[in-house]
Amino acid sequence: MSERVLDFVVVGAGLTGVQAAQTLIEAGASVVMLDGGATGNPALEPPADRTFLSLRTQDDTQHRYFLGEHMEAVATPAGRPGSQLTPTRKFVMDGVERWLRFRSDSFTPMETLAQGGLGNAWGVGCYHFSDHDLESAGLPVAEIREGYQLISDRIGVQACDDDTSPFCGGDVKGFQPVMDMDAAAGDLYARYRRRRDSMLRSGMYVGRPALAVLTQAKDGRRPINYDNMDFYTDQRETAYRPWITLNALKRNPRFEYRGDIVVTSFAETGDGVDVQGFVMHGSERSSVSVRARTLVLCAGAIGSMRIVARSRAGGIGHAFPILTNPNDYLLGVQPSRIGKALGEKTSSFAQLAVFYRPPGEDAVAYSGGSIYSYQALMLFRLAREAPLAFALSRDILQYLQTSLLMIGMTYPDWPVAGNFLKLVRDSDSPTGDVLTAEYDVSPRQAMMRSKTLGAIRRTFPSMGCIIASSVRGKNGFSSHYAGTIPYSSEEREFTLAPDGRLHGTRSVYVADGSGFRFLPALGLSWTIMANAHRIARRLARV
């Protein structure tokens, strides 16, 4: 490894890492990015420009990308991290059990060493924190608002003006047109529009989601073609994935990417920061040391916390707070649609967004989620959760399939003393430690969940959708994590200054969601990208 002192080391090639790196590169800095680097197997990619239905009826090798070469999609138990991933997305979990040891009975997070991070499995929803949400999270409103616009311009976001706009696209300009809905979502939305006044009075908002999905060509990427293969391939680059930005950065002579590296710790020196880690070679490992004037951690709220805990005195055994969005999955049936086709324009991405704020409740007391038609995810995922014999469940679900809607709801999270992560010593671990966790849903969240599920069961039948069942997601299963190293105006250990600097250091910054002091009931991907740009832009000016 080179001994020269670099301008910046960015750790992590996920959503935040690539956006921070792009901002730094555009400002004229040199950047080296350290990353786990796991990638998918191109041989498992489905044929290009074929629809889901054509492959299901005509492709003799379809099991390879729908179920996996060794049926791993079926074999992975429901409820385990990565169990919802399709075979072509399974690489997101490569190396995690070996190199990122974790132990808990109450929290089930999803971590990754993949090139592109969890952005490889991101549902591409773009949610717009309100001013109150941003202030509660400890974020500067004006800078994040500016960041939303810049990130939208970079990656391409579709949205429109409707009842969910305050939660989704907000006041950002230049959105791409929204994609066409399939017939199932279209029927639900038409009924909502006819009952709009009463729905709004009840606190229920339904509209089009903001999605990082192209409906018009952009920067060599192709628009959606409604093949319904969105969970299996990114060959058209229609949905934004962080590796798209990473590939562009690799063409810049001031950017260097080093994969296959697990970063473990850092130590400040007189002229910067020494970053320590190791290169993964199967069961072998070799040490890595990289020196830079400034370190920018973008390893995710959990990954960055691991690195900080190993690097700072008292970090091992310290209880770091954790925020996540508890979630529920609901299965809806539209009786009027049983046996009817979804139409030609189908997609696996969210068709509609839904938000519920009980009348008279405060600004943050809302829940939010997405509505999906259920086709390309494969029925076995539903059948194995049904309270019937698998074969019977499969037959019933085949009959109901085009009438089904999946509704995923999330709830906000605030810091709670009993919810924390803790890195403890473990001589059997390749990093010498294991991450442990304690997490429980608070009474406030439980009450919000009860109100939300009750409201959905009451109001959705008026839109022609009966809620057949609901499943509570395991704690941490939403893949939304934040708050491990919260922002603080005071110089306190294991907190961040408002500009992202790790307190107690001169040249270590954290540019992912680790600093958030509150997590609203919204996907946080757009916001963490805007925040990464904010912090990188400030650093570029120093």
XYZ file of C-alpha atoms in Angstrom:
542
model
C 0.000 0.000 0.000
C 1.172 3.530 -0.783
C 2.715 5.572 2.030
C 1.763 8.938 0.594
C -0.630 11.060 2.670
C -3.945 11.290 0.822
C -6.470 14.101 1.069
C -9.383 11.919 2.120
C -10.086 8.298 2.958
C -13.776 7.437 2.634
C -14.835 4.163 4.246
C -17.787 2.485 2.541
C -19.124 2.506 -1.022
C -22.797 2.646 -0.117
C -25.285 5.440 -0.641
C -23.462 7.908 1.604
C -19.902 6.955 0.688
C -20.269 7.470 -3.042
C -22.136 10.764 -2.637
C -19.550 12.129 -0.209
C -16.757 11.011 -2.549
C -18.408 12.628 -5.573
C -18.727 15.946 -3.746
C -15.064 15.806 -2.691
C -13.876 14.864 -6.183
C -15.922 17.638 -7.770
C -14.213 20.070 -5.360
C -10.794 18.974 -6.644
C -9.727 16.680 -3.774
C -8.110 13.247 -4.045
C -10.023 10.354 -2.498
C -9.290 6.718 -1.760
C -12.297 4.579 -0.892
C -11.953 1.473 1.288
C -14.748 -1.044 1.007
C -15.691 -4.683 1.483
C -16.203 -4.938 -2.258
C -18.421 -8.032 -2.534
C -20.182 -8.213 -5.911
C -22.772 -10.391 -7.567
C -22.150 -13.226 -9.988
C -22.855 -12.045 -13.562
C -23.536 -15.651 -14.560
C -26.673 -15.605 -12.406
C -28.166 -12.573 -14.158
C -31.424 -13.279 -16.021
C -31.612 -12.709 -19.785
C -31.784 -9.030 -20.665
C -35.025 -7.273 -21.630
C -37.318 -10.196 -20.906
C -40.429 -9.828 -18.781
C -41.090 -11.727 -15.590
C -44.069 -13.542 -17.086
C -42.231 -14.523 -20.274
C -39.354 -15.965 -18.269
C -41.712 -17.835 -15.950
C -43.471 -19.481 -18.881
C -40.596 -19.948 -21.340
C -37.190 -20.131 -19.601
C -35.989 -23.628 -18.644
C -33.240 -22.235 -16.376
C -35.374 -19.723 -14.507
C -34.749 -21.439 -11.167
C -31.190 -20.037 -11.159
C -32.248 -16.421 -10.668
C -35.722 -16.874 -9.170
C -34.850 -19.543 -6.582
C -31.056 -19.854 -6.741
C -28.670 -22.505 -8.068
C -29.097 -24.479 -4.850
C -32.619 -23.271 -3.958
C -31.056 -20.893 -1.450
C -33.922 -18.398 -1.708
C -36.306 -21.098 -0.488
C -33.890 -22.562 2.039
C -33.109 -19.292 3.833
C -35.433 -19.187 6.874
C -37.867 -16.299 6.986
C -36.857 -13.717 9.571
C -33.115 -14.077 9.084
C -31.132 -11.109 7.739
C -31.226 -11.289 3.954
C -34.139 -13.735 3.809
C -36.085 -11.254 1.654
C -33.257 -10.972 -0.908
C -33.612 -12.584 -4.311
C -30.775 -14.898 -5.460
C -29.110 -12.231 -7.598
C -29.044 -9.925 -4.540
C -27.706 -12.519 -2.075
C -24.135 -11.256 -2.506
C -25.144 -8.366 -0.230
C -24.688 -10.819 2.662
C -21.372 -12.325 1.495
C -18.788 -12.431 4.266
C -21.034 -10.839 6.882
C -21.340 -13.825 9.222
C -17.571 -14.351 9.156
C -16.214 -10.820 9.382
C -18.991 -8.835 11.107
C -19.855 -10.972 14.107
C -23.165 -10.173 15.788
C -25.127 -11.679 18.682
C -28.548 -10.674 19.996
C -31.929 -12.197 20.819
C -33.830 -8.923 20.478
C -32.393 -7.182 17.411
C -31.910 -8.501 13.858
C -29.962 -6.024 11.747
C -28.805 -6.366 8.175
C -25.161 -5.458 7.567
C -23.134 -5.804 4.403
C -19.651 -5.862 2.896
C -20.989 -5.425 -0.625
C -19.774 -2.924 -3.193
C -22.656 -0.469 -3.090
C -23.655 -1.415 0.453
C -27.280 -1.924 1.398
C -28.094 0.323 -1.559
C -27.988 -2.866 -3.648
C -31.187 -3.951 -1.917
C -32.691 -0.506 -1.349
C -36.357 -0.206 -2.296
C -35.455 3.144 -3.990
C -38.041 5.112 -2.024
C -37.131 8.802 -1.623
C -38.685 10.396 1.448
C -38.532 14.038 2.407
C -38.099 14.839 6.111
C -40.185 17.790 7.264
C -38.509 20.772 8.916
C -39.638 19.369 12.267
C -38.209 15.931 11.417
C -34.869 17.444 10.418
C -34.620 19.613 13.523
C -35.517 16.629 15.721
C -32.790 14.611 13.998
C -30.251 17.380 14.640
C -29.855 18.292 10.959
C -29.620 21.818 9.475
C -32.832 22.383 7.542
C -31.557 24.688 4.793
C -28.491 22.561 3.978
C -30.465 19.297 3.800
C -33.108 20.972 1.632
C -30.333 22.008 -0.757
C -28.925 18.484 -0.564
C -32.261 16.917 -1.511
C -32.266 18.923 -4.728
C -28.657 18.102 -5.592
C -29.060 14.360 -4.938
C -32.270 14.280 -6.969
C -30.448 15.939 -9.860
C -27.605 13.424 -9.579
C -29.534 10.171 -9.319
C -32.892 10.902 -10.956
C -36.093 10.822 -8.885
C -39.683 10.505 -10.047
C -42.486 12.160 -8.063
C -45.654 14.204 -8.476
C -47.795 16.624 -6.479
C -50.470 14.799 -4.482
C -51.571 14.081 -0.906
C -48.313 12.343 0.030
C -45.980 14.988 -1.424
C -45.111 16.506 1.978
C -43.685 13.121 2.977
C -42.214 12.145 -0.392
C -40.863 14.596 -2.966
C -41.544 17.781 -1.032
C -40.621 21.013 -2.806
C -37.748 19.637 -4.906
C -37.865 20.691 -8.580
C -37.252 18.838 -11.819
C -38.621 15.412 -10.950
C -39.019 12.779 -13.621
C -42.637 11.850 -14.459
C -44.078 9.076 -12.311
C -44.298 5.605 -13.801
C -47.605 4.005 -14.754
C -49.435 2.056 -12.063
C -50.579 -1.501 -12.604
C -54.299 -2.278 -12.548
C -54.412 -3.443 -8.907
C -52.841 -0.265 -7.528
C -54.808 1.841 -10.014
C -58.125 0.478 -8.718
C -57.150 1.173 -5.105
C -56.007 4.707 -5.888
C -59.136 5.500 -7.904
C -61.303 4.479 -4.953
C -59.149 6.561 -2.615
C -59.603 9.619 -4.839
C -63.391 9.153 -4.773
C -63.300 9.014 -0.952
C -60.482 11.492 -0.515
C -62.192 13.950 1.839
C -63.284 11.304 4.317
C -59.914 9.547 4.111
C -58.053 12.758 4.908
C -60.391 13.492 7.818
C -59.560 10.064 9.216
C -55.821 10.833 8.923
C -55.100 8.515 5.977
C -53.045 9.847 3.025
C -52.460 7.833 -0.156
C -50.504 8.964 -3.224
C -47.646 8.249 -5.563
C -44.264 7.480 -3.996
C -41.089 9.340 -4.875
C -38.713 6.743 -6.316
C -35.124 6.795 -7.584
C -36.336 5.121 -10.803
C -35.997 6.632 -14.252
C -38.961 7.116 -16.534
C -36.760 9.098 -18.937
C -33.206 8.309 -20.041
C -30.455 9.950 -17.974
C -26.632 9.832 -18.230
C -26.645 6.632 -20.281
C -29.147 4.920 -17.989
C -32.355 3.608 -19.545
C -35.937 4.269 -18.388
C -38.216 1.673 -16.866
C -39.572 -0.859 -19.353
C -42.141 -2.496 -17.038
C -40.631 -5.976 -17.280
C -41.283 -6.594 -13.537
C -37.713 -7.862 -13.092
C -36.733 -5.021 -10.776
C -35.787 -7.308 -7.855
C -33.613 -9.534 -10.035
C -31.513 -7.326 -12.291
C -30.143 -3.803 -12.714
C -28.896 -4.306 -16.269
C -30.753 -1.238 -17.528
C -29.554 0.884 -14.573
C -33.123 2.155 -14.309
C -33.123 2.155 -10.509
C -30.345 4.073 -8.824
C -27.724 1.905 -7.147
C -24.547 3.315 -5.534
C -22.279 1.291 -7.829
C -23.499 3.464 -10.710
C -21.834 6.476 -9.095
C -18.860 4.346 -8.049
C -18.234 3.247 -11.639
C -18.242 6.880 -12.735
C -15.841 7.844 -9.929
C -13.414 5.103 -10.947
C -12.829 6.952 -14.211
C -11.474 9.981 -12.353
C -7.666 9.987 -11.840
C -8.059 11.565 -8.381
C -10.180 8.664 -7.138
C -8.963 5.224 -6.090
C -11.146 2.303 -5.039
C -9.825 -0.569 -2.890
C -12.235 -3.448 -2.341
C -11.908 -6.634 -0.261
C -10.986 -4.545 2.788
C -12.553 -4.637 6.237
C -11.679 -1.409 8.055
C -11.280 -2.068 11.759
C -9.960 1.106 13.420
C -8.138 4.422 13.085
C -5.575 6.440 15.033
C -4.844 10.140 14.623
C -1.254 11.192 13.963
C 0.479 14.538 13.672
C -0.384 14.975 10.010
C -3.695 13.142 9.760
C -5.217 9.741 10.404
C -3.897 6.180 10.059
C -6.701 3.845 8.984
C -6.247 0.188 9.890
C -7.891 -2.891 8.438
C -7.242 -6.130 6.634
C -7.646 -7.602 3.186
C -9.930 -10.632 2.986
C -8.503 -13.691 1.213
C -10.929 -16.479 2.038
C -9.830 -17.731 5.456
C -6.606 -15.697 5.190
C -6.137 -12.034 6.047
C -3.358 -9.510 5.642
C -3.098 -6.157 7.383
C -3.701 -2.829 5.649
C -2.726 0.667 6.768
C -3.713 3.790 4.852
C -2.853 7.349 5.882
C -4.901 10.429 5.017
C -5.292 13.986 6.201
C -8.998 13.364 6.849
C -11.055 10.218 7.428
C -14.728 10.165 6.423
C -16.677 7.201 7.804
C -19.626 6.148 5.655
C -19.919 2.541 6.785
C -23.506 2.911 7.966
C -24.717 3.652 11.478
C -23.736 0.185 12.697
C -20.506 -0.198 10.725
C -19.182 3.249 11.633
C -20.027 2.580 15.267
C -17.946 -0.627 15.186
C -14.934 1.296 13.870
C -15.282 4.143 16.388
C -15.715 1.722 19.298
C -12.435 -0.053 18.446
C -10.567 3.221 17.939
C -11.466 5.281 20.991
C -10.604 4.614 24.618
C -13.583 3.124 26.408
C -15.305 2.177 23.164
C -15.247 -1.566 23.819
C -18.102 -2.234 26.206
C -19.670 1.205 25.745
C -23.452 1.229 25.152
C -24.068 3.078 21.881
C -27.674 4.146 21.210
C -29.490 2.725 18.189
C -32.497 3.962 16.223
C -34.463 1.844 13.795
C -37.963 1.878 12.300
C -40.173 -0.904 13.656
C -42.280 -2.250 10.832
C -45.328 -4.316 9.921
C -46.253 -6.174 6.748
C -49.907 -6.418 5.816
C -51.471 -8.563 3.090
C -54.494 -7.040 1.383
C -56.966 -8.744 -0.949
C -59.080 -6.884 -3.497
C -62.077 -9.184 -4.097
C -63.142 -7.325 -7.246
C -59.776 -8.087 -8.839
C -59.640 -11.842 -8.291
C -58.726 -13.503 -11.575
C -58.051 -10.218 -13.386
C -54.705 -9.417 -14.997
C -52.419 -6.696 -13.667
C -52.049 -5.257 -17.165
C -48.993 -4.883 -19.380
C -47.200 -2.215 -17.348
C -46.074 -3.986 -14.202
C -43.250 -3.201 -11.822
C -41.911 -4.580 -8.548
C -41.305 -1.094 -7.167
C -43.785 0.531 -4.784
C -46.959 1.519 -6.585
C -48.366 3.800 -3.897
C -47.292 5.497 -0.676
C -49.485 5.557 2.426
C -49.231 7.654 5.592
C -51.371 7.779 8.692
C -51.446 10.614 11.203
C -54.221 10.319 13.808
C -56.329 13.496 13.811
C -55.098 15.938 16.430
C -51.728 14.212 16.973
C -48.409 16.102 16.950
C -46.186 16.633 13.920
C -44.018 13.516 14.337
C -46.785 11.100 15.369
C -47.307 9.561 11.956
C -46.578 6.200 10.399
C -45.693 5.656 6.780
C -45.221 2.976 4.224
C -45.505 1.639 0.696
C -47.996 -0.457 -1.222
C -46.794 -3.122 -3.665
C -48.535 -5.471 -6.036
C -47.450 -9.031 -5.413
C -46.202 -10.969 -8.397
C -42.471 -11.047 -9.046
C -41.445 -11.745 -5.445
C -42.652 -15.367 -5.846
C -45.531 -16.892 -3.902
C -43.416 -19.214 -1.781
C -42.505 -16.208 0.391
C -46.157 -15.788 1.307
C -47.023 -19.482 1.391
C -44.435 -20.344 4.018
C -45.847 -17.632 6.314
C -49.499 -18.677 5.899
C -51.180 -20.702 8.698
C -51.976 -23.540 6.276
C -50.161 -26.455 4.697
C -47.677 -25.125 2.130
C -49.297 -26.849 -0.869
C -52.752 -25.557 0.062
C -51.437 -22.056 0.665
C -49.695 -22.101 -2.721
C -52.875 -23.143 -4.554
C -54.978 -20.482 -2.827
C -52.404 -17.755 -3.408
C -52.077 -18.641 -7.096
C -55.797 -18.032 -7.436
C -55.652 -14.744 -5.508
C -52.323 -13.467 -6.822
C -53.416 -10.611 -9.072
C -55.718 -9.306 -6.337
C -53.029 -9.127 -3.664
C -51.418 -5.982 -2.291
C -48.505 -5.904 0.152
C -48.467 -2.955 2.558
C -45.300 -2.238 4.508
C -45.681 0.228 7.398
C -42.953 1.768 9.557
C -43.004 3.758 12.788
C -40.715 6.490 14.151
C -37.991 5.931 16.734
C -36.543 8.059 19.511
C -33.533 7.317 21.728
C -34.425 4.929 24.571
C -31.935 4.091 27.309
C -32.564 0.361 27.034
C -31.965 0.205 23.271
C -28.257 0.008 22.494
C -25.382 -1.680 20.686
C -22.256 -2.827 22.501
C -18.995 -4.176 21.100
C -17.458 -6.785 23.421
C -14.234 -8.771 23.301
C -14.343 -12.188 21.610
C -11.143 -14.091 20.926
C -12.908 -16.407 18.460
C -13.836 -13.507 16.166
C -11.437 -12.509 13.343
C -11.740 -8.892 14.519
C -11.358 -9.835 18.188
C -14.855 -8.675 19.083
C -18.556 -9.289 18.585
C -21.365 -6.760 18.423
C -24.260 -7.307 20.810
C -27.582 -5.483 21.037
C -30.649 -4.897 23.148
C -33.785 -3.437 21.594
C -37.461 -3.329 22.500
C -40.369 -1.418 21.029
C -41.366 1.452 23.312
C -44.922 1.885 24.656
C -45.290 4.958 22.432
C -44.396 2.916 19.337
C -46.721 0.103 20.396
C -49.582 2.580 20.699
C -48.811 4.070 17.269
C -48.699 0.585 15.778
C -52.072 -0.313 17.280
C -53.682 2.910 16.035
C -52.187 2.526 12.549
C -53.200 -1.097 12.027
C -56.687 -0.347 13.325
C -57.053 2.611 10.968
C -55.863 0.597 7.952
C -58.275 -2.239 8.725
C -61.120 0.283 9.019
C -60.394 2.427 5.961
C -58.935 0.092 3.344
C -62.155 -1.927 2.822
C -63.785 1.308 1.629
C -61.087 1.306 -1.093
C -61.968 -2.269 -2.028
C -59.085 -3.878 -0.116
C -59.611 -6.271 2.807
C -56.662 -6.798 5.151
C -56.232 -10.572 5.328
C -53.268 -10.752 7.696
C -50.403 -8.809 9.228
C -46.928 -9.793 10.391
C -44.804 -7.784 12.771
C -41.261 -7.377 11.491
C -38.442 -8.344 13.813
C -36.640 -5.471 15.498
C -34.060 -4.144 13.045
C -35.611 -5.852 10.041
C -36.480 -2.574 8.304
C -32.757 -2.031 7.495
C -33.158 1.577 8.669
C -30.456 2.347 11.240
C -29.301 5.633 12.748
C -28.340 7.443 15.915
C -25.372 5.389 17.123
C -23.056 8.435 17.437
C -25.563 11.282 17.851
C -24.999 14.950 17.066
C -24.186 17.102 20.062
C -23.248 20.764 20.459
C -21.123 19.727 23.454
C -17.699 18.096 23.102
C -18.699 14.674 24.505
C -17.093 11.335 23.710
C -18.933 9.143 21.207
C -20.923 12.045 19.772
C -20.559 14.162 16.631
C -20.218 17.895 16.185
C -22.928 19.418 13.976
C -20.483 19.375 11.031
C -19.958 15.611 11.402
C -16.603 15.698 13.226
C -16.210 12.961 15.806
C -15.769 14.683 19.152
C -12.334 14.094 20.619
C -10.714 14.012 17.166
C -9.397 16.629 14.743
C -9.736 14.872 11.409
C -12.324 12.089 11.718
C -15.802 12.720 10.326
C -18.913 10.563 10.112
C -21.132 11.260 7.100
C -23.812 8.541 7.292
C -26.917 8.345 9.524
C -24.960 7.733 12.724
C -25.588 11.270 13.967
C -29.392 11.365 13.658
C -31.098 11.956 17.017
C -34.544 10.985 15.703
C -35.817 8.697 12.966
C -39.227 9.540 11.485
C -41.439 6.897 9.909
C -39.783 7.405 6.543
C -37.072 5.716 4.549
C -33.871 7.620 5.283
C -31.835 6.966 2.114
C -32.439 10.315 0.411
C -31.724 12.161 3.650
C -28.481 10.333 4.451
C -27.245 11.029 0.914
C -28.106 14.720 1.281
C -26.341 14.749 4.654
C -23.231 13.037 3.235
C -23.049 15.746 0.574
C -23.488 18.435 3.252
C -20.586 17.169 5.341
C -18.317 16.535 2.325
C -18.991 20.004 0.940
C -17.964 21.586 4.248
C -14.797 19.478 4.301
C -13.973 20.456 0.732
C -14.017 24.107 1.769
C -11.609 23.676 4.686
